JSON list of C-alpha atoms in Angstrom, two decimals:
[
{"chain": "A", "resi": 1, "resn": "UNK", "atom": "CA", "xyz": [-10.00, -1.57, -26.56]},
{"chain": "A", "resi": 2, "resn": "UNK", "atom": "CA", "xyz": [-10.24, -4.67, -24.01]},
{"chain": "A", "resi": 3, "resn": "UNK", "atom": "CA", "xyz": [-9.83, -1.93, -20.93]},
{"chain": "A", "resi": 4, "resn": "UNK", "atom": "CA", "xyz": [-12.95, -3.09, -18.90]},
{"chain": "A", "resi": 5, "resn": "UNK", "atom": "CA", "xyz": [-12.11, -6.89, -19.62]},
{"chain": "A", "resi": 6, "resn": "UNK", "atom": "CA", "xyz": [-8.63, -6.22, -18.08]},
{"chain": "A", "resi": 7, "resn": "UNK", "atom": "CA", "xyz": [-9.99, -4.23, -15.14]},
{"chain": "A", "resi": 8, "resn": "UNK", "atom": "CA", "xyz": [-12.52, -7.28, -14.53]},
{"chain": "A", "resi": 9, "resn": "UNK", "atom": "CA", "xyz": [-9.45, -9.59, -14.56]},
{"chain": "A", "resi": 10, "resn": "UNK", "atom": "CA", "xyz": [-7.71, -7.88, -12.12]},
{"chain": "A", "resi": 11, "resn": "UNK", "atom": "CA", "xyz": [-9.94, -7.09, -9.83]},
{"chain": "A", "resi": 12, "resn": "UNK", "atom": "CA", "xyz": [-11.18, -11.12, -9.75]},
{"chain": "A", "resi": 13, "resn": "UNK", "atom": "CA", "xyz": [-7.68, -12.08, -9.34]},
{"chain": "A", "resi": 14, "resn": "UNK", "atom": "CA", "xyz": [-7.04, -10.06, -6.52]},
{"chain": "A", "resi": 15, "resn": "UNK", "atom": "CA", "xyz": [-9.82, -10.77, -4.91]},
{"chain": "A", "resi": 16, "resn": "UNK", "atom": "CA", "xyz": [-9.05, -14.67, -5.64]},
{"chain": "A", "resi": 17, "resn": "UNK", "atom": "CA", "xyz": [-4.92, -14.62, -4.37]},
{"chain": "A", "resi": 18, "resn": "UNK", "atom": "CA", "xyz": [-6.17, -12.30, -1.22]},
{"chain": "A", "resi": 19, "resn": "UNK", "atom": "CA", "xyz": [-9.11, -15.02, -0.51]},
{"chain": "A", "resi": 20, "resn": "UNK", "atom": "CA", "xyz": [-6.45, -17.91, -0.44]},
{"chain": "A", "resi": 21, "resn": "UNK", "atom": "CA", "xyz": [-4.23, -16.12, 1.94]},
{"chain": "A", "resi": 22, "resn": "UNK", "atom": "CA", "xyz": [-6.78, -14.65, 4.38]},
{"chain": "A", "resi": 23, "resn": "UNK", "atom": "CA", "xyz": [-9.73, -17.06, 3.68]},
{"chain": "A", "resi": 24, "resn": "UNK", "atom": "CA", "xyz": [-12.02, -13.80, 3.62]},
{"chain": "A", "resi": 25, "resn": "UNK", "atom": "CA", "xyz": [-14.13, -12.68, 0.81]},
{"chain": "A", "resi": 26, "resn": "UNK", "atom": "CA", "xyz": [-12.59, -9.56, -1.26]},
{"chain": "A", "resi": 27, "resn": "UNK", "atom": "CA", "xyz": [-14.73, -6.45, -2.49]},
{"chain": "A", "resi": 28, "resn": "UNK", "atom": "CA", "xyz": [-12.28, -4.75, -4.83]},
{"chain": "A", "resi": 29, "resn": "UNK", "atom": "CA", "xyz": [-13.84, -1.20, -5.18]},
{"chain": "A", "resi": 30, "resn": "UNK", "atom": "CA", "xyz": [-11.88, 1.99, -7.56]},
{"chain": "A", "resi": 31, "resn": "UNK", "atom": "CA", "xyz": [-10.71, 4.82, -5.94]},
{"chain": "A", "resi": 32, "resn": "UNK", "atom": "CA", "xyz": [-8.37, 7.43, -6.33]},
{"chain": "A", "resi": 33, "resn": "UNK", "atom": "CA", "xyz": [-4.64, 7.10, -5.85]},
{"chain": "A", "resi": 34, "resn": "UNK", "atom": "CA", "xyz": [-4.37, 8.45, -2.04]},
{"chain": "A", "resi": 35, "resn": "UNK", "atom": "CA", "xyz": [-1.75, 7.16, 0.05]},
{"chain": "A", "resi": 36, "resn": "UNK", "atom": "CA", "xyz": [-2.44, 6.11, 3.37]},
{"chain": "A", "resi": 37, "resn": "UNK", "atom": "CA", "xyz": [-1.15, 7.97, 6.12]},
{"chain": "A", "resi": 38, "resn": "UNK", "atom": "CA", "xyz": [2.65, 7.58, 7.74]},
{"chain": "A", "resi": 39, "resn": "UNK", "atom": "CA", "xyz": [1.88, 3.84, 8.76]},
{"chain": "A", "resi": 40, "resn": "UNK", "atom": "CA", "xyz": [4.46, 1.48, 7.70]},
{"chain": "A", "resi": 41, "resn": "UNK", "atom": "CA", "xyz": [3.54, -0.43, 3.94]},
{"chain": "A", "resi": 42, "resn": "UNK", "atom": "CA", "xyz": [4.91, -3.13, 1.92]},
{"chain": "A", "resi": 43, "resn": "UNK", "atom": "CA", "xyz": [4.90, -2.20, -1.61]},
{"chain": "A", "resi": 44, "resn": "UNK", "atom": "CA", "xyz": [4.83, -4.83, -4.25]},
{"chain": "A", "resi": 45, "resn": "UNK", "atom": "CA", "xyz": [5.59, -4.03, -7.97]},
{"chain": "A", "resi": 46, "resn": "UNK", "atom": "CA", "xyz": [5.65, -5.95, -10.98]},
{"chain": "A", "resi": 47, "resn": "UNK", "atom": "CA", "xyz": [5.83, -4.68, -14.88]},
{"chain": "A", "resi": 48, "resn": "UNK", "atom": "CA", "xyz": [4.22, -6.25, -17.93]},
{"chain": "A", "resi": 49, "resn": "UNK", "atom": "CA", "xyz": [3.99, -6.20, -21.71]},
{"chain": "A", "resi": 50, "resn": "UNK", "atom": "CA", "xyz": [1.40, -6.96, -24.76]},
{"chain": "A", "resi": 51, "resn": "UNK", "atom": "CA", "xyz": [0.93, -5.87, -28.07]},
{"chain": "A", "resi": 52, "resn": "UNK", "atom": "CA", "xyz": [-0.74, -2.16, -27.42]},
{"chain": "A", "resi": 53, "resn": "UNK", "atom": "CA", "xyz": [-0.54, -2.64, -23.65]},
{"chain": "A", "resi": 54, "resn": "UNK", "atom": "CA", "xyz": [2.49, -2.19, -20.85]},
{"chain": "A", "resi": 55, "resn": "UNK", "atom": "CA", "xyz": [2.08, -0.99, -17.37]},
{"chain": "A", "resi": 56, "resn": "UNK", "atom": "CA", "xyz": [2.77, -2.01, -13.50]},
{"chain": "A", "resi": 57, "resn": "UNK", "atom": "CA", "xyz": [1.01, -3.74, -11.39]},
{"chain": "A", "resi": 58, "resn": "UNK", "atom": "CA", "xyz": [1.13, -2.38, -7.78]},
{"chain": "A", "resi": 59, "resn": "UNK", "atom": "CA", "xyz": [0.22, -3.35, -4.32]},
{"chain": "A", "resi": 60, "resn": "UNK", "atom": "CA", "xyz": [0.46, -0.90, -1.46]},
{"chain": "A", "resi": 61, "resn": "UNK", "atom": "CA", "xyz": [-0.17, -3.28, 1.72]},
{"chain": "A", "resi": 62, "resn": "UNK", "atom": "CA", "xyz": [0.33, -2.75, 5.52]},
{"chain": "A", "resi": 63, "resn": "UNK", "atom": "CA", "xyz": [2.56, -4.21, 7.60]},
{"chain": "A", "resi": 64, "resn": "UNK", "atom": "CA", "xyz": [0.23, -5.60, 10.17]},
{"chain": "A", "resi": 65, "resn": "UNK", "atom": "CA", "xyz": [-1.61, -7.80, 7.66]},
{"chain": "A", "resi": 66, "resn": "UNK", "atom": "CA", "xyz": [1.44, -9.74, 5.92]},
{"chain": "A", "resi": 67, "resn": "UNK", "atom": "CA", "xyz": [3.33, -9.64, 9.15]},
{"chain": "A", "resi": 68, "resn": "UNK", "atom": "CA", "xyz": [1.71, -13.15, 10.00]},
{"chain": "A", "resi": 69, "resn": "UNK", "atom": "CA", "xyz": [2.42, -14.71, 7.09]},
{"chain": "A", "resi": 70, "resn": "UNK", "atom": "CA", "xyz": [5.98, -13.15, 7.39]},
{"chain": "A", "resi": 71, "resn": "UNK", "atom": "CA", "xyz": [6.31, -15.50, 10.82]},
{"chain": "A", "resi": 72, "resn": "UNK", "atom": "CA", "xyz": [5.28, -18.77, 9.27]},
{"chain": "A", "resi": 73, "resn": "UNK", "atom": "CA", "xyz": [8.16, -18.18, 7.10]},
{"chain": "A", "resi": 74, "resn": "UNK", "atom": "CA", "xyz": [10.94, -19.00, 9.66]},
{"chain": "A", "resi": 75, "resn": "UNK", "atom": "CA", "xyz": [14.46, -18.12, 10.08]},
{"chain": "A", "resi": 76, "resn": "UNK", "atom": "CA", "xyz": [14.50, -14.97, 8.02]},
{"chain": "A", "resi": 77, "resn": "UNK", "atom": "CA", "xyz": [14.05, -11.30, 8.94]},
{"chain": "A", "resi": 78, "resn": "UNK", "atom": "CA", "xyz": [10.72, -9.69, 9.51]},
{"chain": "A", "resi": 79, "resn": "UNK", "atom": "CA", "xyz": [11.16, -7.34, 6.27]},
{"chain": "A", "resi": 80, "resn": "UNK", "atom": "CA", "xyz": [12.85, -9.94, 4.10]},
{"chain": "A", "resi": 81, "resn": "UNK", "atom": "CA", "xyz": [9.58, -12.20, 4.83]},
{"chain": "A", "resi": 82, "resn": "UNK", "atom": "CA", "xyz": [7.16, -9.56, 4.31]},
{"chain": "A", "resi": 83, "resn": "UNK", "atom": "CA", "xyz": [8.92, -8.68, 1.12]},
{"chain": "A", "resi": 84, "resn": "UNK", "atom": "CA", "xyz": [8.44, -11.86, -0.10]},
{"chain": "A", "resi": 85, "resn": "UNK", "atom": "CA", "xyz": [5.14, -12.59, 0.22]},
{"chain": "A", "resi": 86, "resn": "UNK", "atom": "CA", "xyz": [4.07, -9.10, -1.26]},
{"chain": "A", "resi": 87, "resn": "UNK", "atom": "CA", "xyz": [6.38, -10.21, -4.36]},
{"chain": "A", "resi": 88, "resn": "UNK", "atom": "CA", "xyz": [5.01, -13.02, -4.38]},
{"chain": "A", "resi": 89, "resn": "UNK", "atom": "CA", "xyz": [1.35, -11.81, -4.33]},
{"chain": "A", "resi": 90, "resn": "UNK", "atom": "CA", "xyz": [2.04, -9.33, -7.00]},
{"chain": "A", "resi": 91, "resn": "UNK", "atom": "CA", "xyz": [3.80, -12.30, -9.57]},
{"chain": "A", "resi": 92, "resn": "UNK", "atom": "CA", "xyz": [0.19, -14.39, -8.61]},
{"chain": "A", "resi": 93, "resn": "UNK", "atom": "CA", "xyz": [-1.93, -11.87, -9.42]},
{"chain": "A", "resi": 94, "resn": "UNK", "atom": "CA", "xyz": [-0.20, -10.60, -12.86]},
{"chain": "A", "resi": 95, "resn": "UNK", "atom": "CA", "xyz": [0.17, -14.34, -13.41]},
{"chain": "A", "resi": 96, "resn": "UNK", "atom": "CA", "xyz": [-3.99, -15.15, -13.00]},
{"chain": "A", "resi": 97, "resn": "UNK", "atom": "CA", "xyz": [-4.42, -11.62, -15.43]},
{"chain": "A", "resi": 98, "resn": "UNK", "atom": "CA", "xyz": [-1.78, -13.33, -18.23]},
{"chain": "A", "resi": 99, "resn": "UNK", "atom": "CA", "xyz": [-3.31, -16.44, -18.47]},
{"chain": "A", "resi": 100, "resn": "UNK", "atom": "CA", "xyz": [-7.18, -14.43, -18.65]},
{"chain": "A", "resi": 101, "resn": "UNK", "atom": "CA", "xyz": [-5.73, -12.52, -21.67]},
{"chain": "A", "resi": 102, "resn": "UNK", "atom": "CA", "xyz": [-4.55, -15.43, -23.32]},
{"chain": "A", "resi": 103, "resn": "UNK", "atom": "CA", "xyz": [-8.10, -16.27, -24.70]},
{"chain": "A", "resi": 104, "resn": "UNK", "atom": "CA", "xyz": [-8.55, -12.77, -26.05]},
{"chain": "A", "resi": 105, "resn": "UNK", "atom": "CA", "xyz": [-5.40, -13.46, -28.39]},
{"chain": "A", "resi": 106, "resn": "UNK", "atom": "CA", "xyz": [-2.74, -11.25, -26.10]},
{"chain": "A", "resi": 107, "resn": "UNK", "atom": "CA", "xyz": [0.42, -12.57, -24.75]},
{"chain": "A", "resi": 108, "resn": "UNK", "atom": "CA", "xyz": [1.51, -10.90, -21.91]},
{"chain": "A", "resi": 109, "resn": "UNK", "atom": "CA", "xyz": [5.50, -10.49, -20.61]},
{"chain": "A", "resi": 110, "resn": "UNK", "atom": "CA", "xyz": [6.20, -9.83, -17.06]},
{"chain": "A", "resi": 111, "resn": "UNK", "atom": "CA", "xyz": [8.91, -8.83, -14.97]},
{"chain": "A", "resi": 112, "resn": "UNK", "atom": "CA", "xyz": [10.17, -10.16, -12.03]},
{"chain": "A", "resi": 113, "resn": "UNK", "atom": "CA", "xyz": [8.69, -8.56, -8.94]},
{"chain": "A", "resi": 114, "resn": "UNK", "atom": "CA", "xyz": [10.01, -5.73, -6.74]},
{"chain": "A", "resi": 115, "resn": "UNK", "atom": "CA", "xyz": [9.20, -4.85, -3.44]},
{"chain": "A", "resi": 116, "resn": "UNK", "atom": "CA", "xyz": [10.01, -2.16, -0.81]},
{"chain": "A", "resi": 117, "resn": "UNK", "atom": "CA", "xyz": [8.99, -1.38, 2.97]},
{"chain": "A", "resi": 118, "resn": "UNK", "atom": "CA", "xyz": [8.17, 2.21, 3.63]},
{"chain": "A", "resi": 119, "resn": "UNK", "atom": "CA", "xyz": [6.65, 4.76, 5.74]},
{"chain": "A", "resi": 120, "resn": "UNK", "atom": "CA", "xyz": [4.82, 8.15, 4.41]},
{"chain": "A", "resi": 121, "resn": "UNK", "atom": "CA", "xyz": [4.64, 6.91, 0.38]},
{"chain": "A", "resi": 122, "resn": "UNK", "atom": "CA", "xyz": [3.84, 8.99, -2.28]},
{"chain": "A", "resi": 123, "resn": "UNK", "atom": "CA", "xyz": [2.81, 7.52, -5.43]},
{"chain": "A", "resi": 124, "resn": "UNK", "atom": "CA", "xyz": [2.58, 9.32, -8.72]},
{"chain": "A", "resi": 125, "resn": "UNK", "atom": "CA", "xyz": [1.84, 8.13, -12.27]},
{"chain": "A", "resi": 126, "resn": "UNK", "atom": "CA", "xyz": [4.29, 9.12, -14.89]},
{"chain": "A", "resi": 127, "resn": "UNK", "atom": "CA", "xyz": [1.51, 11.87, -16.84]},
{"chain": "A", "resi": 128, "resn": "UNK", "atom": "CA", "xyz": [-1.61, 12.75, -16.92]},
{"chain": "A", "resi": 129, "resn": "UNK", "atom": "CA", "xyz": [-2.57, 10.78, -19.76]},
{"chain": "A", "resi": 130, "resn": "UNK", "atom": "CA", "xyz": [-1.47, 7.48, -18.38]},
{"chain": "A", "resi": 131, "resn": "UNK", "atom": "CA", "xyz": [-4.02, 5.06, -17.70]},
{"chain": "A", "resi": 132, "resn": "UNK", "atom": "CA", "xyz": [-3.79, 4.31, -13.93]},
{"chain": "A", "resi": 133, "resn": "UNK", "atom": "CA", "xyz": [-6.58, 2.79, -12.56]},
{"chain": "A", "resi": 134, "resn": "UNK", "atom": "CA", "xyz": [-6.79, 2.48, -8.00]},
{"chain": "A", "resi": 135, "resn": "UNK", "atom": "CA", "xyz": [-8.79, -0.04, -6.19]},
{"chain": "A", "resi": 136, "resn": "UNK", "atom": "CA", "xyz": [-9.07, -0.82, -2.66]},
{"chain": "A", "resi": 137, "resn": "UNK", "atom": "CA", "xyz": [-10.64, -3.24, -0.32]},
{"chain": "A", "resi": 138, "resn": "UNK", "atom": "CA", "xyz": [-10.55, -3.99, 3.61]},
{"chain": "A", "resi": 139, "resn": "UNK", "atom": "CA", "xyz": [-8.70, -6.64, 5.19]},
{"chain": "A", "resi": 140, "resn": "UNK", "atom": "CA", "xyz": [-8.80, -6.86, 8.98]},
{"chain": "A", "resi": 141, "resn": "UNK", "atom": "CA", "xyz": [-9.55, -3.63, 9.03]},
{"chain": "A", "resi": 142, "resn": "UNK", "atom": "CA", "xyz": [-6.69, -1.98, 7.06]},
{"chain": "A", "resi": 143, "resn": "UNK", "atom": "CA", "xyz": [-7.21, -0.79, 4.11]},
{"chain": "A", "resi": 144, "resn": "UNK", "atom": "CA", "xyz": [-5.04, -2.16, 0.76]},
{"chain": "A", "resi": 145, "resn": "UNK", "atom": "CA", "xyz": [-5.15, -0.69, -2.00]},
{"chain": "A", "resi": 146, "resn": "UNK", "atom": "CA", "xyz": [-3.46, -2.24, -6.04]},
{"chain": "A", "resi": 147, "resn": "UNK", "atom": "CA", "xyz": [-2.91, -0.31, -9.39]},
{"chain": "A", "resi": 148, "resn": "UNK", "atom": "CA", "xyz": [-3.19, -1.63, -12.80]}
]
């Protein structure tokens, strides 16, 4: 089907929504699904529908890199902030891959986002047949990785 013209959209708009909060250029790469070790992560999740298509997005991100944008926030707890803006990255991110599959004739519904703070995650698809597909990249030296 359209599988590597999804991939390509998602990996251009994370790259684009991480570039606009850290100002540093993004090199999405696959990978497999491991799960970083007991460090603390903010997990951002966000489902979607089209004709022939449904998934989750996901976001595993750590602590230390949405923790500043979690201060600039103000008068609201250090989790509730972080939270937030890991939502908030995920609902950007589906939102830049809905309107990029509007031209190839497939209307997209989404969720609302979910998020969670956690320490030694484990991850699993829901069968081996699914069609989960891990990247990663490197922000200040952490690594993040998304799943489509």
């Amino acid at each position: 089907m359209i599988r590597r013209e999804i991939l390509a959209l998602l990996r251009g708009a994370v790259a684009t929504v991480w570039h606009g909060f850290v100002e540093e250029i993004v090199t999405i790469e696959p990978c497999e699904s491991p799960l970083p070790e007991s460090a603390e992560r903010v997990v951002g999740t966000l489902g979607f529908a089209a004709p022939g298509l449904r998934g989750t997005f996901t976001t595993v991100v750590p602590t230390g890199i949405l923790a500043p944008f979690a201060e600039e926030m103000g008068p609201v707890s250090r989790g509730v902030a972080m939270a937030d803006v890991a939502g908030e990255q995920a609902n950007m991110i589906v939102g830049r891959l809905k309107t990029g599959l509007m031209p190839l004739g497939l209307t997209m519904k989404c969720s609302v986002p979910g998020t969670s703070i956690a320490r030694h995650l484990r991850i699993e698809t829901r069968d081996p047949g699914d069609e989960s597909h891990w990247f990663s990249f490197q922000l200040r030296g952490e690594r993040v990785l998304v799943c489509l």
